[in-house]
Short mmCIF file of C-alpha atoms and ligand atoms in Angstrom, two decimals:
data_model
loop_
_atom_site.label_atom_id
_atom_site.label_comp_id
_atom_site.label_asym_id
_atom_site.label_seq_id
_atom_site.Cartn_x
_atom_site.Cartn_y
_atom_site.Cartn_z
CA UNK A 1 -41.65 33.72 -1.35
CA UNK A 2 -43.76 30.70 -3.46
CA UNK A 3 -40.98 31.24 -6.77
CA UNK A 4 -38.68 31.64 -4.65
CA UNK A 5 -39.36 28.38 -3.23
CA UNK A 6 -40.69 26.29 -6.63
CA UNK A 7 -37.06 28.04 -8.38
CA UNK A 8 -34.79 26.71 -5.26
CA UNK A 9 -37.65 23.13 -5.77
CA UNK A 10 -36.10 22.96 -9.61
CA UNK A 11 -32.29 23.53 -8.58
CA UNK A 12 -32.52 20.80 -6.42
CA UNK A 13 -34.25 18.64 -8.54
CA UNK A 14 -31.87 19.47 -11.21
CA UNK A 15 -28.28 18.87 -8.82
CA UNK A 16 -30.28 15.29 -7.66
CA UNK A 17 -30.92 14.71 -11.72
CA UNK A 18 -26.51 15.98 -12.31
CA UNK A 19 -25.49 12.92 -9.98
CA UNK A 20 -27.53 10.81 -10.36
CA UNK A 21 -26.51 11.22 -13.50
CA UNK A 22 -22.86 11.44 -13.04
CA UNK A 23 -23.21 8.48 -10.23
CA UNK A 24 -24.77 6.14 -13.33
CA UNK A 25 -21.90 7.40 -15.83
CA UNK A 26 -19.04 6.60 -12.70
CA UNK A 27 -20.92 2.61 -12.61
CA UNK A 28 -20.48 2.75 -16.22
CA UNK A 29 -17.39 3.33 -16.82
CA UNK A 30 -15.83 1.58 -14.41
CA UNK A 31 -12.40 1.42 -12.94
CA UNK A 32 -11.04 4.07 -15.90
CA UNK A 33 -7.46 3.17 -17.77
CA UNK A 34 -4.94 5.62 -18.76
CA UNK A 35 -3.25 6.44 -21.15
CA UNK A 36 0.75 4.55 -20.67
CA UNK A 37 3.16 7.33 -20.73
CA UNK A 38 6.18 5.25 -19.63
CA UNK A 39 9.32 8.14 -19.03
CA UNK A 40 11.81 6.89 -20.75
CA UNK A 41 14.25 6.81 -18.23
CA UNK A 42 12.64 4.11 -16.69
CA UNK A 43 11.11 2.08 -19.98
CA UNK A 44 14.79 1.38 -20.84
CA UNK A 45 15.73 0.23 -16.76
CA UNK A 46 17.50 -3.79 -17.76
CA UNK A 47 17.75 -4.94 -13.76
CA UNK A 48 20.56 -6.32 -13.48
CA UNK A 49 19.62 -10.11 -11.59
CA UNK A 50 22.69 -9.69 -8.36
CA UNK A 51 22.91 -12.28 -5.92
CA UNK A 52 22.25 -8.43 -3.27
CA UNK A 53 20.04 -7.49 -5.13
CA UNK A 54 17.41 -10.59 -4.86
CA UNK A 55 18.61 -11.18 -0.77
CA UNK A 56 16.31 -7.44 -0.38
CA UNK A 57 14.83 -7.52 -2.72
CA UNK A 58 13.57 -10.85 -0.96
CA UNK A 59 12.94 -9.32 2.78
CA UNK A 60 11.52 -6.30 1.43
CA UNK A 61 8.78 -8.46 -0.43
CA UNK A 62 8.17 -10.60 2.17
CA UNK A 63 7.47 -7.13 4.71
CA UNK A 64 5.57 -5.87 1.85
CA UNK A 65 4.54 -7.69 -1.08
CA UNK A 66 4.02 -11.47 -0.50
CA UNK A 67 1.24 -11.58 2.12
CA UNK A 68 -1.46 -10.42 -0.14
CA UNK A 69 -0.21 -12.04 -3.26
CA UNK A 70 0.63 -15.75 -1.56
CA UNK A 71 -1.45 -19.06 -2.14
CA UNK A 72 -1.38 -21.70 -0.42
CA UNK A 73 1.03 -23.34 -2.25
CA UNK A 74 3.72 -20.51 -0.93
CA UNK A 75 3.54 -19.14 -4.27
CA UNK A 76 2.24 -15.59 -5.08
CA UNK A 77 -0.58 -16.88 -7.97
CA UNK A 78 -2.65 -14.20 -6.12
CA UNK A 79 -5.60 -14.75 -3.89
CA UNK A 80 -9.17 -13.19 -2.54
CA UNK A 81 -8.61 -10.69 -0.33
CA UNK A 82 -10.85 -11.61 2.35
CA UNK A 83 -9.82 -8.61 4.25
CA UNK A 84 -10.92 -5.71 1.56
CA UNK A 85 -13.20 -3.37 3.35
CA UNK A 86 -16.43 -5.27 2.42
CA UNK A 87 -17.39 -1.14 1.05
CA UNK A 88 -15.28 -1.67 -1.65
CA UNK A 89 -15.64 -4.92 -3.46
CA UNK A 90 -14.44 -7.87 -4.26
CA UNK A 91 -10.50 -7.69 -5.40
CA UNK A 92 -8.11 -10.23 -5.33
CA UNK A 93 -4.37 -10.14 -6.21
CA UNK A 94 -2.85 -11.77 -8.97
CA UNK A 95 -0.20 -14.10 -10.38
CA UNK A 96 2.38 -12.13 -10.18
CA UNK A 97 5.12 -15.71 -10.39
CA UNK A 98 7.14 -15.71 -14.43
CA UNK A 99 4.48 -17.22 -16.53
CA UNK A 100 4.09 -16.14 -19.23
CA UNK A 101 0.81 -16.49 -19.86
CA UNK A 102 -0.85 -16.55 -16.27
CA UNK A 103 1.88 -14.23 -14.47
CA UNK A 104 3.51 -11.17 -15.65
CA UNK A 105 6.81 -13.03 -17.00
CA UNK A 106 6.43 -11.08 -20.16
CA UNK A 107 6.24 -7.62 -18.04
CA UNK A 108 9.23 -4.85 -19.00
CA UNK A 109 11.34 -3.94 -15.73
CA UNK A 110 10.04 -0.62 -17.02
CA UNK A 111 6.37 -1.86 -16.88
CA UNK A 112 6.63 -2.95 -13.84
CA UNK A 113 9.08 -0.59 -11.93
CA UNK A 114 6.45 2.22 -13.98
CA UNK A 115 2.90 -0.05 -12.28
CA UNK A 116 4.53 0.14 -9.02
CA UNK A 117 5.23 3.38 -8.77
CA UNK A 118 1.93 5.32 -10.69
CA UNK A 119 -0.64 2.12 -10.69
CA UNK A 120 -0.94 1.59 -13.58
CA UNK A 121 -0.06 -1.65 -15.80
CA UNK A 122 1.67 -2.05 -19.58
CA UNK A 123 -2.48 -1.83 -20.76
CA UNK A 124 -3.41 0.97 -19.13
CA UNK A 125 -5.74 -0.54 -16.70
CA UNK A 126 -5.38 1.54 -12.79
CA UNK A 127 -6.03 -0.81 -10.30
CA UNK A 128 -7.27 1.33 -6.98
CA UNK A 129 -6.68 -1.45 -4.74
CA UNK A 130 -3.42 -2.54 -5.02
CA UNK A 131 -0.79 -0.03 -2.83
CA UNK A 132 1.78 2.12 -5.22
CA UNK A 133 5.33 2.71 -3.88
CA UNK A 134 5.96 6.21 -5.92
CA UNK A 135 8.86 7.42 -3.60
CA UNK A 136 10.87 3.99 -2.39
CA UNK A 137 13.96 3.89 -3.70
CA UNK A 138 15.60 3.25 -7.10
CA UNK A 139 18.10 0.70 -5.38
CA UNK A 140 15.32 -0.50 -3.73
CA UNK A 141 12.59 -1.18 -6.15
CA UNK A 142 15.08 -3.11 -8.47
CA UNK A 143 15.88 -4.84 -6.13
CA UNK A 144 11.95 -5.98 -5.67
CA UNK A 145 12.05 -6.62 -9.60
CA UNK A 146 15.00 -8.41 -8.92
CA UNK A 147 13.47 -10.72 -7.28
CA UNK A 148 10.95 -11.00 -9.10
CA UNK A 149 13.35 -12.61 -11.19
CA UNK A 150 14.91 -14.43 -9.11
CA UNK A 151 15.00 -18.63 -8.88
CA UNK A 152 12.89 -18.22 -5.37
CA UNK A 153 10.44 -20.45 -5.07
CA UNK A 154 7.77 -17.72 -4.97
CA UNK A 155 8.09 -16.46 -8.24
CA UNK A 156 8.96 -19.23 -10.40
CA UNK A 157 6.77 -20.00 -13.41
CA UNK A 158 3.46 -20.92 -12.14
CA UNK A 159 0.38 -21.45 -13.78
CA UNK A 160 -3.42 -20.24 -11.83
CA UNK A 161 -5.52 -17.11 -13.31
CA UNK A 162 -7.61 -15.42 -10.30
CA UNK A 163 -11.95 -14.13 -11.18
CA UNK A 164 -12.21 -10.73 -12.80
CA UNK A 165 -12.40 -7.52 -10.03
CA UNK A 166 -15.61 -7.19 -8.03
CA UNK A 167 -15.20 -3.35 -7.59
CA UNK A 168 -17.92 -1.52 -5.41
CA UNK A 169 -20.14 1.20 -6.42
CA UNK A 170 -17.91 3.10 -4.60
CA UNK A 171 -14.53 2.22 -5.28
CA UNK A 172 -16.18 2.74 -9.06
CA UNK A 173 -16.62 6.82 -7.78
CA UNK A 174 -13.73 7.06 -5.91
CA UNK A 175 -11.59 5.63 -8.35
CA UNK A 176 -12.89 8.07 -10.75
CA UNK A 177 -12.29 11.07 -8.73
CA UNK A 178 -10.02 11.23 -5.99
CA UNK A 179 -8.36 7.54 -6.37
CA UNK A 180 -6.19 8.13 -9.62
CA UNK A 181 -2.84 7.39 -10.40
CA UNK A 182 0.59 8.89 -8.93
CA UNK A 183 2.77 10.60 -11.10
CA UNK A 184 5.89 9.48 -11.65
CA UNK A 185 8.63 10.62 -9.94
CA UNK A 186 12.05 10.43 -11.85
CA UNK A 187 14.42 12.61 -10.24
CA UNK A 188 16.77 9.96 -8.38
CA UNK A 189 15.44 8.22 -5.35
CA UNK A 190 18.73 7.31 -2.36
CA UNK A 191 17.77 5.23 0.63
CA UNK A 192 18.78 7.88 3.47
CA UNK A 193 22.67 7.47 5.08
CA UNK A 194 21.45 5.05 7.91
CA UNK A 195 23.43 6.76 10.52
CA UNK A 196 20.64 9.39 9.95
CA UNK A 197 18.31 7.31 12.70
CA UNK A 198 15.37 10.17 12.17
CA UNK A 199 15.48 9.77 8.36
CA UNK A 200 15.93 6.47 7.15
CA UNK A 201 13.03 5.56 10.02
CA UNK A 202 10.65 8.23 7.59
CA UNK A 203 11.99 6.69 4.57
CA UNK A 204 11.27 2.43 6.09
CA UNK A 205 8.12 3.73 7.91
CA UNK A 206 6.54 5.87 4.73
CA UNK A 207 8.35 4.21 1.32
CA UNK A 208 9.57 1.06 1.77
CA UNK A 209 6.53 -0.04 3.61
CA UNK A 210 4.15 2.39 3.49
CA UNK A 211 2.98 2.03 7.50
CA UNK A 212 1.56 5.43 7.45
CA UNK A 213 -1.94 3.08 5.17
CA UNK A 214 -2.36 1.03 7.39
CA UNK A 215 -1.73 3.68 10.81
CA UNK A 216 -3.64 6.74 9.53
CA UNK A 217 -7.24 7.87 8.79
CA UNK A 218 -8.43 6.29 6.21
CA UNK A 219 -7.22 4.76 2.53
CA UNK A 220 -8.80 6.95 0.44
CA UNK A 221 -7.39 9.80 1.89
CA UNK A 222 -3.89 9.30 1.51
CA UNK A 223 -0.78 10.77 -0.75
CA UNK A 224 1.60 8.23 -1.09
CA UNK A 225 3.60 10.70 -3.10
CA UNK A 226 3.31 12.96 0.51
CA UNK A 227 2.28 10.23 2.86
CA UNK A 228 2.54 13.79 5.31
CA UNK A 229 -0.40 14.58 4.24
CA UNK A 230 -2.38 12.31 4.84
CA UNK A 231 -5.90 12.75 6.43
CA UNK A 232 -4.75 11.60 10.44
CA UNK A 233 -0.88 10.36 9.91
CA UNK A 234 -0.26 7.93 12.34
CA UNK A 235 -2.81 8.90 14.07
CA UNK A 236 -4.70 5.26 13.75
CA UNK A 237 -8.51 4.65 14.19
CA UNK A 238 -8.72 3.47 9.99
CA UNK A 239 -11.57 0.30 10.89
CA UNK A 240 -9.71 -2.95 9.30
CA UNK A 241 -11.79 -6.06 8.36
CA UNK A 242 -9.55 -9.54 9.68
CA UNK A 243 -9.78 -12.20 8.33
CA UNK A 244 -13.58 -12.94 10.05
CA UNK A 245 -15.01 -9.30 8.87
CA UNK A 246 -14.45 -8.33 12.31
CA UNK A 247 -13.28 -4.59 12.64
CA UNK A 248 -9.94 -4.07 14.53
CA UNK A 249 -9.04 -0.60 13.95
CA UNK A 250 -5.58 0.72 13.53
CA UNK A 251 -3.62 1.61 17.15
CA UNK A 252 -2.72 5.27 17.12
CA UNK A 253 1.57 5.36 16.41
CA UNK A 254 1.83 9.34 17.02
CA UNK A 255 3.82 9.76 20.45
CA UNK A 256 0.99 11.74 21.99
CA UNK A 257 1.01 10.86 25.80
CA UNK A 258 -2.57 9.24 26.99
CA UNK A 259 -3.57 7.94 23.09
CA UNK A 260 -0.45 7.23 21.20
CA UNK A 261 2.56 4.65 21.72
CA UNK A 262 4.42 7.34 24.03
CA UNK A 263 4.72 5.59 27.77
CA UNK A 264 3.02 2.52 26.48
CA UNK A 265 5.94 0.99 24.72
CA UNK A 266 9.50 1.91 25.05
CA UNK A 267 11.94 0.89 21.93
CA UNK A 268 12.64 -2.75 23.10
CA UNK A 269 9.08 -3.18 23.33
CA UNK A 270 8.04 -1.72 19.94
CA UNK A 271 10.46 -4.13 17.68
CA UNK A 272 9.12 -6.91 19.72
CA UNK A 273 5.59 -5.44 19.06
CA UNK A 274 6.63 -4.45 15.18
CA UNK A 275 8.77 -7.63 14.48
CA UNK A 276 6.97 -10.26 16.83
CA UNK A 277 3.58 -8.43 16.71
CA UNK A 278 4.26 -8.89 20.57
CA UNK A 279 2.58 -7.04 23.28
CA UNK A 280 4.40 -5.54 26.64
CA UNK A 281 1.87 -7.28 28.15
CA UNK A 282 2.77 -10.81 26.11
CA UNK A 283 -0.72 -10.09 24.10
CA UNK A 284 -0.63 -10.58 21.08
CA UNK A 285 -1.86 -8.03 17.65
CA UNK A 286 -4.26 -9.32 15.93
CA UNK A 287 -4.01 -9.44 11.98
CA UNK A 288 -4.37 -7.18 9.30
CA UNK A 289 -1.55 -6.38 11.77
CA UNK A 290 1.30 -8.42 10.98
CA UNK A 291 4.84 -9.77 12.05
CA UNK A 292 7.89 -7.79 10.46
CA UNK A 293 10.69 -10.78 10.55
CA UNK A 294 12.99 -9.23 7.45
CA UNK A 295 13.07 -5.90 9.68
CA UNK A 296 16.46 -5.85 11.17
CA UNK A 297 16.47 -4.55 15.30
CA UNK A 298 18.22 -0.85 13.61
CA UNK A 299 15.34 -0.76 11.22
CA UNK A 300 12.75 -0.92 13.46
CA UNK A 301 14.81 1.21 15.98
CA UNK A 302 14.53 3.66 13.68
CA UNK A 303 11.37 3.86 12.66
CA UNK A 304 10.72 5.07 17.09
CA UNK A 305 12.82 7.97 16.30
CA UNK A 306 11.30 9.42 13.64
CA UNK A 307 7.41 8.68 15.20
CA UNK A 308 9.13 10.93 17.85
CA UNK A 309 9.38 13.71 15.52
CA UNK A 310 5.78 13.53 13.27
CA UNK A 311 2.98 15.73 14.78
CA UNK A 312 1.00 14.46 18.04
CA UNK A 313 -2.66 12.71 17.51
CA UNK A 314 -5.21 13.29 20.19
CA UNK A 315 -7.28 9.75 18.50
CA UNK A 316 -8.84 6.86 21.19
CA UNK A 317 -8.71 3.81 19.35
CA UNK A 318 -10.32 0.92 20.65
C1 HEC B 16 -3.32 -5.48 0.29
C2 HEC B 16 -2.47 -6.38 -1.46
C3 HEC B 16 -1.53 -5.99 -1.68
C4 HEC B 16 0.02 -5.43 -1.87
C5 HEC B 16 0.38 -5.40 -0.31
C6 HEC B 16 0.96 -5.72 -2.73
N1 HEC B 16 -0.46 -6.68 -4.67
FE1 HEC B 16 0.14 -6.40 -5.71
N2 HEC B 16 -1.82 -6.22 -6.21
C7 HEC B 16 -3.18 -6.51 -5.56
C8 HEC B 16 -5.00 -6.79 -6.07
C9 HEC B 16 -5.56 -6.56 -5.23
C10 HEC B 16 -3.99 -6.60 -7.65
C11 HEC B 16 -4.84 -6.22 -8.36
C12 HEC B 16 -4.76 -4.85 -8.93
C13 HEC B 16 -5.81 -4.73 -10.35
O1 HEC B 16 -6.07 -5.47 -11.65
O2 HEC B 16 -6.57 -3.99 -9.46
C14 HEC B 16 -2.46 -6.60 -7.47
C15 HEC B 16 -1.78 -6.57 -8.51
C16 HEC B 16 0.09 -6.60 -9.12
C17 HEC B 16 0.23 -6.40 -10.35
C18 HEC B 16 -0.09 -6.28 -11.54
C19 HEC B 16 -0.22 -7.99 -12.07
C20 HEC B 16 -1.25 -8.56 -13.52
O3 HEC B 16 -0.80 -9.17 -13.70
O4 HEC B 16 -1.94 -7.06 -13.75
C21 HEC B 16 1.54 -6.42 -10.17
C22 HEC B 16 2.68 -6.37 -10.79
C23 HEC B 16 1.73 -6.56 -8.81
N3 HEC B 16 0.57 -7.13 -8.04
C24 HEC B 16 2.92 -6.45 -7.97
C25 HEC B 16 3.02 -6.22 -6.19
C26 HEC B 16 4.54 -6.19 -5.27
C27 HEC B 16 5.96 -6.82 -6.23
C28 HEC B 16 4.15 -6.02 -4.36
C29 HEC B 16 4.99 -5.41 -3.43
C30 HEC B 16 5.74 -4.30 -4.00
C31 HEC B 16 2.45 -5.72 -4.10
N4 HEC B 16 1.80 -6.48 -5.54
C32 HEC B 16 1.77 -5.62 -3.30
C33 HEC B 16 -2.44 -5.82 -4.39
C34 HEC B 16 -1.72 -6.20 -3.26
C1 HEC B 17 -2.22 -3.84 7.17
C2 HEC B 17 -2.29 -2.60 7.46
C3 HEC B 17 -1.44 -2.58 8.62
C4 HEC B 17 0.46 -1.96 8.07
C5 HEC B 17 1.10 -2.27 7.36
C6 HEC B 17 1.12 -2.08 9.60
N1 HEC B 17 -0.07 -1.92 10.70
FE1 HEC B 17 0.57 -1.71 13.12
N2 HEC B 17 -1.85 -2.42 13.06
C7 HEC B 17 -2.56 -2.51 12.33
C8 HEC B 17 -3.79 -3.17 13.21
C9 HEC B 17 -5.05 -3.26 12.22
C10 HEC B 17 -2.82 -2.67 14.45
C11 HEC B 17 -4.36 -3.18 15.82
C12 HEC B 17 -3.66 -4.61 16.38
C13 HEC B 17 -4.42 -4.67 17.52
O1 HEC B 17 -5.29 -3.85 18.70
O2 HEC B 17 -4.79 -5.81 17.81
C14 HEC B 17 -1.97 -2.41 14.32
C15 HEC B 17 -0.73 -1.96 15.68
C16 HEC B 17 0.41 -1.52 15.53
C17 HEC B 17 1.19 -1.26 17.33
C18 HEC B 17 0.88 -0.88 18.50
C19 HEC B 17 0.56 -0.03 18.89
C20 HEC B 17 -0.68 -0.37 20.14
O3 HEC B 17 -1.15 0.57 20.12
O4 HEC B 17 -0.36 -1.59 20.93
C21 HEC B 17 2.29 -1.07 16.28
C22 HEC B 17 3.92 -0.63 17.33
C23 HEC B 17 2.54 -1.00 14.68
N3 HEC B 17 1.23 -1.87 14.71
C24 HEC B 17 3.29 -0.97 14.31
C25 HEC B 17 3.41 -0.48 12.84
C26 HEC B 17 4.57 -0.47 12.26
C27 HEC B 17 5.90 -0.14 12.52
C28 HEC B 17 4.42 -0.73 10.75
C29 HEC B 17 5.07 -0.79 9.39
C30 HEC B 17 6.48 -1.34 9.97
C31 HEC B 17 2.96 -1.43 11.42
N4 HEC B 17 2.63 -1.29 12.06
C32 HEC B 17 2.50 -1.54 8.92
C33 HEC B 17 -2.13 -2.80 10.73
C34 HEC B 17 -1.29 -2.58 10.61
#
């Protein structure tokens, strides 16, 4: 008996030392870098800046990018992401204006598209906090690039650098284990035909805007390549700090009768909520839920139709 106890105790001791060693290694290594292997097909993309693309890219950027990257002067020079969950440390979105030194003026189109898909920068650095868009349609991602290259006010070359990122130990551990770069998809991705309301809504919700990222259970347990496999897909409850650090959990958007949006939001009310943050009782949805004013009613209708088709999750969010 005594001997077994001794062996168990020393085995536990060895495991503790190994784990401590691994944590120390991750703390020292920090957020890892990767070899930059941009597939030829993406590397050689040269985005033609057309008025149609700029308009489409602007529409997407206004709901997806600018909220995180815009400064007090309405330029995309980046800022402290003050509503980052404290457990992740401190993060700063960076200057993505056309400035050659402080911004991304020198990035090629292929480098930009590869980063948006995978999270790997041209210098190999991986970005765990910046969302990835691995399944955004080719034409849409090129439109975002066209917008970044356009003469629109927010993207014009502007000086200004952000401080270095300050990832917490937890974020370092996560980005060495579960938060990895996304493998790059090279086969063509198209926007589904908008007459197929459910398929179109699925694209807008999951691949273009990533509503599921906030509206599933946990940022660290998501699968941007297969959003449906994310933990608690659209079941809400993801604890999100508002601008004062107060926690606002995301809502359950599945059609569960008791805890989801079935019976709570009809289609018209859903459109008001998503576009203008207006609740059926007239009150306003809290930050970080933002207004999505550049979406058309049809796009929001399609999201509603898609959410009706996904598995219901019983999860009461207060
Ligand atoms: C949730 C906030 C958030 C959103 C949304 C977001 N970003 Fe970022 N972005 C960041 C953060 C934080 C970084 C810094 C990443 C790092 O260095 O680890 C970053 C970095 C970048 C960089 C790298 C800049 C550099 O010099 O290294 C580019 C390019 C970029 N973002 C473009 C975009 C585009 C385009 C969109 C929309 C499709 C977008 N971002 C949406 C937070 C965000
Ligand atoms: C940055 C994170 C974030 C993103 C992105 C986001 N939401 Fe939200 N959403 C929230 C939070 C947090 C709440 C809860 C707000 C509250 O309780 O006041 C919310 C609330 C809602 C509600 C109200 C539900 C209810 O039960 O009252 C709807 C509807 C909604 N979001 C739809 C969407 C759709 C559709 C998208 C994508 C187009 C989206 N959200 C993107 C964070 C987000």
